[in-house]
Tab-separated table of C-alpha atoms and ligand atoms in Angstrom:
chain	number	residue	atom	x	y	z
A	1	MET	CA	-27.674	-12.066	-33.364
A	2	GLU	CA	-24.798	-10.854	-31.237
A	3	ILE	CA	-21.554	-12.714	-30.482
A	4	ILE	CA	-20.107	-12.342	-27.001
A	5	HIS	CA	-16.763	-13.808	-25.967
A	6	ARG	CA	-16.530	-15.322	-22.523
A	7	PRO	CA	-13.592	-17.728	-22.765
A	8	PRO	CA	-13.729	-20.639	-23.171
A	9	PHE	CA	-17.299	-19.918	-24.330
A	10	THR	CA	-18.473	-18.073	-27.419
A	11	ILE	CA	-22.003	-16.869	-26.802
A	12	HIS	CA	-24.475	-16.501	-29.652
A	13	HIS	CA	-27.129	-14.232	-28.235
A	14	PHE	CA	-30.574	-14.057	-29.848
A	15	ALA	CA	-33.616	-11.983	-29.005
A	16	THR	CA	-35.875	-14.914	-29.740
A	17	LEU	CA	-35.515	-18.566	-30.742
A	18	GLY	CA	-37.776	-21.599	-30.762
A	19	SER	CA	-35.499	-23.590	-28.498
A	20	THR	CA	-31.815	-22.915	-27.809
A	21	ASN	CA	-31.231	-26.686	-27.647
A	22	ASP	CA	-32.819	-27.231	-31.064
A	23	TYR	CA	-30.905	-24.344	-32.613
A	24	LEU	CA	-27.559	-25.599	-31.314
A	25	LYS	CA	-28.333	-29.173	-32.326
A	26	ALA	CA	-28.760	-28.002	-35.916
A	27	GLN	CA	-25.289	-26.366	-35.978
A	28	ALA	CA	-23.322	-29.425	-37.067
A	29	ASP	CA	-20.011	-27.553	-37.265
A	30	ALA	CA	-20.234	-25.702	-33.980
A	31	SER	CA	-17.137	-26.021	-31.864
A	32	GLU	CA	-16.975	-27.062	-28.252
A	33	PHE	CA	-18.072	-24.311	-25.833
A	34	THR	CA	-20.426	-22.723	-28.329
A	35	CYS	CA	-23.175	-21.282	-26.185
A	36	VAL	CA	-26.597	-20.217	-27.430
A	37	VAL	CA	-28.718	-17.854	-25.358
A	38	ALA	CA	-32.120	-16.379	-26.165
A	39	ASP	CA	-34.048	-13.667	-24.331
A	40	GLU	CA	-37.171	-15.635	-25.150
A	41	GLN	CA	-38.023	-19.129	-26.410
A	42	THR	CA	-41.215	-19.757	-28.319
A	43	ALA	CA	-40.862	-23.558	-28.186
A	44	GLY	CA	-38.766	-24.161	-25.068
A	45	ARG	CA	-38.613	-27.854	-24.223
A	46	GLY	CA	-38.348	-29.627	-20.907
A	47	ARG	CA	-37.768	-33.259	-20.079
A	48	HIS	CA	-40.428	-35.860	-20.870
A	49	THR	CA	-41.761	-33.776	-23.793
A	50	ARG	CA	-42.884	-31.035	-21.442
A	51	THR	CA	-42.844	-27.362	-22.398
A	52	TRP	CA	-40.407	-24.955	-20.759
A	53	VAL	CA	-42.238	-21.656	-20.366
A	54	SER	CA	-39.744	-19.016	-21.528
A	55	PRO	CA	-41.129	-15.460	-21.444
A	56	PRO	CA	-38.824	-12.640	-22.630
A	57	GLY	CA	-36.286	-11.349	-20.132
A	58	GLU	CA	-37.639	-13.337	-17.195
A	59	GLY	CA	-35.355	-16.317	-17.315
A	60	LEU	CA	-32.008	-17.511	-18.585
A	61	TYR	CA	-32.418	-19.876	-21.537
A	62	LEU	CA	-29.030	-21.240	-22.466
A	63	SER	CA	-27.504	-24.211	-24.271
A	64	VAL	CA	-23.864	-25.199	-24.359
A	65	LEU	CA	-22.167	-27.600	-26.748
A	66	LEU	CA	-19.658	-30.009	-25.234
A	67	ARG	CA	-17.567	-32.453	-27.216
A	68	PRO	CA	-16.118	-34.863	-24.692
A	69	GLU	CA	-14.218	-38.015	-25.566
A	70	ALA	CA	-16.472	-40.848	-26.621
A	71	THR	CA	-15.332	-43.021	-23.743
A	72	ALA	CA	-16.114	-40.491	-21.031
A	73	ASN	CA	-18.651	-41.081	-18.278
A	74	LEU	CA	-21.427	-38.875	-19.613
A	75	SER	CA	-23.869	-39.462	-16.801
A	76	LEU	CA	-21.981	-37.067	-14.553
A	77	LEU	CA	-22.598	-34.184	-16.968
A	78	SER	CA	-26.152	-33.514	-15.868
A	79	LEU	CA	-25.113	-33.536	-12.202
A	80	LEU	CA	-22.283	-31.181	-13.103
A	81	ALA	CA	-24.677	-28.720	-14.727
A	82	ALA	CA	-27.003	-28.728	-11.707
A	83	LEU	CA	-24.048	-28.178	-9.437
A	84	ALA	CA	-22.911	-25.187	-11.490
A	85	VAL	CA	-26.393	-23.633	-11.313
A	86	ALA	CA	-26.720	-24.249	-7.570
A	87	GLU	CA	-23.346	-22.639	-6.907
A	88	THR	CA	-24.281	-19.650	-9.042
A	89	LEU	CA	-27.544	-19.211	-7.145
A	90	ALA	CA	-25.604	-19.481	-3.879
A	91	GLN	CA	-23.681	-16.353	-4.885
A	92	TYR	CA	-26.963	-14.454	-4.451
A	93	ASN	CA	-27.197	-15.633	-0.833
A	94	VAL	CA	-30.522	-17.269	-1.374
A	95	ALA	CA	-31.764	-19.549	1.407
A	96	GLY	CA	-33.301	-22.968	0.858
A	97	LEU	CA	-31.192	-24.078	-2.116
A	98	ASP	CA	-31.372	-27.755	-2.959
A	99	ILE	CA	-30.810	-30.165	-5.847
A	100	LYS	CA	-33.301	-32.900	-6.577
A	101	TRP	CA	-31.630	-35.846	-8.267
A	102	PRO	CA	-30.488	-35.774	-10.917
A	103	ASN	CA	-30.639	-32.121	-11.905
A	104	ASP	CA	-33.598	-30.064	-10.763
A	105	VAL	CA	-32.419	-27.075	-8.757
A	106	LEU	CA	-34.883	-25.990	-6.080
A	107	ILE	CA	-35.378	-23.034	-3.791
A	108	ALA	CA	-37.562	-23.787	-0.764
A	109	GLU	CA	-38.728	-27.035	-2.421
A	110	ARG	CA	-39.834	-25.310	-5.621
A	111	LYS	CA	-38.169	-25.672	-8.988
A	112	VAL	CA	-36.032	-22.707	-10.064
A	113	CYS	CA	-34.017	-24.458	-12.779
A	114	GLY	CA	-34.393	-27.365	-15.170
A	115	ILE	CA	-31.684	-29.032	-17.230
A	116	LEU	CA	-32.070	-30.945	-20.469
A	117	VAL	CA	-28.975	-32.834	-21.608
A	118	GLU	CA	-29.228	-34.197	-25.131
A	119	GLY	CA	-26.907	-35.953	-27.535
A	120	ALA	CA	-26.660	-34.723	-31.082
A	121	SER	CA	-25.884	-36.966	-34.032
A	122	SER	CA	-22.204	-37.170	-34.825
A	123	GLY	CA	-19.654	-39.318	-36.588
A	124	ALA	CA	-17.929	-42.322	-35.095
A	125	ASN	CA	-15.815	-41.610	-32.010
A	126	GLU	CA	-17.289	-38.189	-31.767
A	127	VAL	CA	-19.740	-37.147	-29.124
A	128	ARG	CA	-21.735	-33.938	-29.182
A	129	ILE	CA	-23.609	-33.138	-26.019
A	130	ILE	CA	-25.970	-30.232	-25.632
A	131	VAL	CA	-26.538	-29.061	-22.110
A	132	GLY	CA	-29.691	-26.952	-21.998
A	133	ILE	CA	-30.297	-24.916	-18.874
A	134	GLY	CA	-33.382	-22.891	-18.015
A	135	VAL	CA	-33.283	-20.746	-14.864
A	136	ASN	CA	-36.274	-18.799	-13.577
A	137	LEU	CA	-34.786	-15.455	-12.611
A	138	ASN	CA	-37.266	-12.599	-12.676
A	139	GLN	CA	-40.725	-14.170	-12.926
A	140	GLN	CA	-43.215	-12.657	-10.490
A	141	ASN	CA	-45.824	-15.274	-11.255
A	142	PHE	CA	-46.240	-18.466	-13.237
A	143	PRO	CA	-49.007	-20.033	-15.311
A	144	PRO	CA	-51.587	-21.836	-13.137
A	145	GLU	CA	-50.180	-25.296	-13.860
A	146	LEU	CA	-46.777	-24.260	-12.429
A	147	ALA	CA	-47.994	-21.913	-9.698
A	148	GLU	CA	-47.609	-24.484	-6.905
A	149	THR	CA	-44.291	-25.969	-7.966
A	150	ALA	CA	-42.156	-23.280	-9.632
A	151	THR	CA	-40.297	-20.302	-8.257
A	152	SER	CA	-37.846	-17.654	-9.411
A	153	LEU	CA	-34.725	-16.138	-7.891
A	154	ALA	CA	-36.374	-12.695	-7.754
A	155	LEU	CA	-39.286	-14.020	-5.705
A	156	HIS	CA	-36.791	-15.020	-3.015
A	157	LEU	CA	-34.533	-11.979	-3.186
A	158	GLY	CA	-37.304	-9.402	-3.386
A	159	HIS	CA	-35.660	-7.747	-6.399
A	160	THR	CA	-34.869	-8.592	-9.999
A	161	VAL	CA	-31.448	-9.706	-11.196
A	162	ALA	CA	-29.525	-8.989	-14.405
A	163	VAL	CA	-29.861	-12.021	-16.687
A	164	ASP	CA	-26.492	-11.433	-18.393
A	165	VAL	CA	-24.654	-11.211	-15.057
A	166	PHE	CA	-26.220	-14.490	-13.951
A	167	ARG	CA	-25.326	-16.012	-17.345
A	168	ASP	CA	-21.653	-15.062	-17.051
A	169	ARG	CA	-21.399	-16.301	-13.477
A	170	LEU	CA	-23.002	-19.586	-14.466
A	171	LEU	CA	-20.633	-20.049	-17.403
A	172	MET	CA	-17.664	-19.605	-15.060
A	173	GLN	CA	-19.019	-22.320	-12.799
A	174	LEU	CA	-19.675	-24.599	-15.755
A	175	ALA	CA	-16.139	-24.099	-17.058
A	176	HIS	CA	-14.724	-24.903	-13.628
A	177	TRP	CA	-16.678	-28.129	-13.086
A	178	TYR	CA	-16.291	-29.261	-16.681
A	179	ALA	CA	-12.511	-28.887	-16.365
A	180	GLN	CA	-12.627	-31.028	-13.227
A	181	TRP	CA	-14.573	-33.652	-15.096
A	182	ARG	CA	-12.268	-33.560	-18.130
A	183	HIS	CA	-9.248	-33.974	-15.903
A	184	GLY	CA	-10.737	-37.039	-14.320
A	185	VAL	CA	-11.697	-35.435	-11.018
A	186	GLY	CA	-15.304	-36.592	-11.371
A	187	GLN	CA	-15.178	-37.552	-7.719
A	188	SER	CA	-15.165	-33.884	-6.688
A	189	ILE	CA	-18.435	-33.375	-8.590
A	190	LEU	CA	-20.060	-36.210	-6.674
A	191	VAL	CA	-18.787	-34.904	-3.352
A	192	ARG	CA	-19.974	-31.348	-3.964
A	193	TRP	CA	-23.324	-32.467	-5.409
A	194	GLN	CA	-24.016	-34.533	-2.310
A	195	GLN	CA	-23.142	-31.593	-0.049
A	196	LEU	CA	-25.663	-29.405	-1.839
A	197	SER	CA	-28.510	-31.915	-2.127
A	198	SER	CA	-30.772	-32.881	0.739
A	199	TYR	CA	-31.901	-35.798	-1.418
A	200	ALA	CA	-28.543	-37.534	-1.373
A	201	HIS	CA	-28.703	-39.302	1.979
A	202	GLY	CA	-31.351	-40.564	4.366
A	203	GLN	CA	-34.388	-39.289	2.466
A	204	GLN	CA	-37.507	-41.380	2.139
A	205	VAL	CA	-38.256	-41.201	-1.585
A	206	VAL	CA	-40.102	-42.901	-4.370
A	207	VAL	CA	-38.375	-43.141	-7.741
A	208	THR	CA	-40.607	-43.680	-10.768
A	209	LEU	CA	-39.133	-45.127	-13.935
A	210	ASP	CA	-41.147	-46.488	-16.879
A	211	GLY	CA	-44.241	-46.813	-14.714
A	212	GLU	CA	-42.405	-48.763	-12.012
A	213	GLN	CA	-41.787	-47.386	-8.561
A	214	VAL	CA	-38.967	-47.990	-6.117
A	215	GLU	CA	-39.619	-46.738	-2.613
A	216	GLY	CA	-36.889	-46.494	-0.021
A	217	VAL	CA	-34.210	-44.425	1.653
A	218	THR	CA	-31.477	-42.636	-0.316
A	219	MET	CA	-27.923	-43.845	0.325
A	220	GLY	CA	-25.855	-41.392	-1.712
A	221	LEU	CA	-24.582	-41.554	-5.268
A	222	SER	CA	-22.633	-44.283	-6.985
A	223	LYS	CA	-19.453	-43.479	-8.942
A	224	ASP	CA	-21.412	-42.925	-12.152
A	225	GLY	CA	-23.892	-40.558	-10.486
A	226	SER	CA	-26.712	-43.062	-10.034
A	227	LEU	CA	-28.905	-42.589	-6.971
A	228	LEU	CA	-28.687	-45.452	-4.476
A	229	VAL	CA	-31.993	-46.315	-2.838
A	230	GLN	CA	-32.369	-48.966	-0.158
A	231	THR	CA	-35.783	-50.583	-0.017
A	232	GLU	CA	-37.354	-51.892	3.186
A	233	ASP	CA	-36.175	-55.439	2.458
A	234	GLY	CA	-32.581	-54.154	2.609
A	235	GLU	CA	-31.945	-54.362	-1.123
A	236	LEU	CA	-29.860	-51.566	-2.645
A	237	HIS	CA	-31.216	-50.257	-5.959
A	238	THR	CA	-28.991	-48.295	-8.335
A	239	MET	CA	-31.164	-45.764	-10.163
A	240	LEU	CA	-29.528	-44.493	-13.339
A	241	ALA	CA	-32.701	-42.624	-14.334
A	242	GLY	CA	-36.136	-41.827	-12.978
A	243	GLU	CA	-38.282	-39.179	-11.371
A	244	VAL	CA	-37.755	-38.688	-7.626
A	245	SER	CA	-40.404	-37.571	-5.133
A	246	ARG	CA	-39.845	-37.083	-1.462
A	247	LEU	CA	-42.116	-38.957	0.910
A	248	ARG	CA	-42.911	-37.405	4.228
A	249	LYS	CA	-43.580	-39.485	7.276
A	250	GLY	CA	-47.286	-39.983	7.817
A	251	LEU	CA	-48.175	-39.392	4.165
B	1	LIG	C1	-36.708	-29.758	-17.391
B	1	LIG	O1	-37.731	-30.283	-17.835
B	1	LIG	O2	-36.547	-29.643	-16.176
B	1	LIG	C2	-35.641	-29.263	-18.327
B	1	LIG	C3	-35.880	-27.853	-18.793
B	1	LIG	C4	-34.802	-27.347	-19.731
B	1	LIG	C5	-35.102	-25.977	-20.279
B	1	LIG	C6	-33.944	-25.389	-21.048
B	1	LIG	S1	-34.182	-23.697	-21.455
B	1	LIG	C7	-32.809	-23.727	-22.529
B	1	LIG	C8	-32.845	-25.056	-23.262
B	1	LIG	N1	-33.674	-24.988	-24.443
B	1	LIG	C9	-34.771	-25.749	-24.343
B	1	LIG	O3	-35.656	-25.855	-25.219
B	1	LIG	N2	-34.787	-26.371	-23.165
B	1	LIG	C10	-33.615	-26.067	-22.381
């Protein structure tokens, strides 16, 4: 294991780990801004108990520990992480960047990054949040089950990128947006997120949550980062969670 200092972050870099989120979760004494990165994950996890395919050197697999105040509005954190990734990708001048609510980053409608925000057990008045970020950087192909829906940065640039350079750029973006959030400028996160996401306004979507579906048109984000969806009967639904799919006219 190698320690790399990138203030405010301290990076613990491993050749291989099961899951960077699981490793960091087990470090009860880790301080805020501890960052765990692995070249490869053998048990990378996605949301909804899915696997996050993490072959060596092809993606960035990173987890960051945040220790915000217990009273803070935590729901903005996952939007913040997606925003930081999207802005990092934008530095590579890639076309077709998008964010699907709440935190899937897409290139040309395919997923290039997934984010898994998890709480870790802690004492009273103490919150430990692990923000796990997986970015597909250099993959040239994906397993059959992902072939239609996943993409990598390299596939769009036509050349590979240095994982550690991307990592450091991303950490700078994370530090910037986290500072905004800590200083109570959560509004700027919402504004920027909505600029970068085609899903924010006027999209015909269906949101699935616990087997129930809400179909309607997106009307932006509420103050806490929920997605507002207006159904045909004019009712405004505030979605704090759920899986969003875009509906195209005629489908
Ligand atoms: C998703 O399902 O979209 C979330 C994927 C999150 C993957 C990252 S990779 C680094 C960190 N460690 C994990 O086991 N998962 C997250």
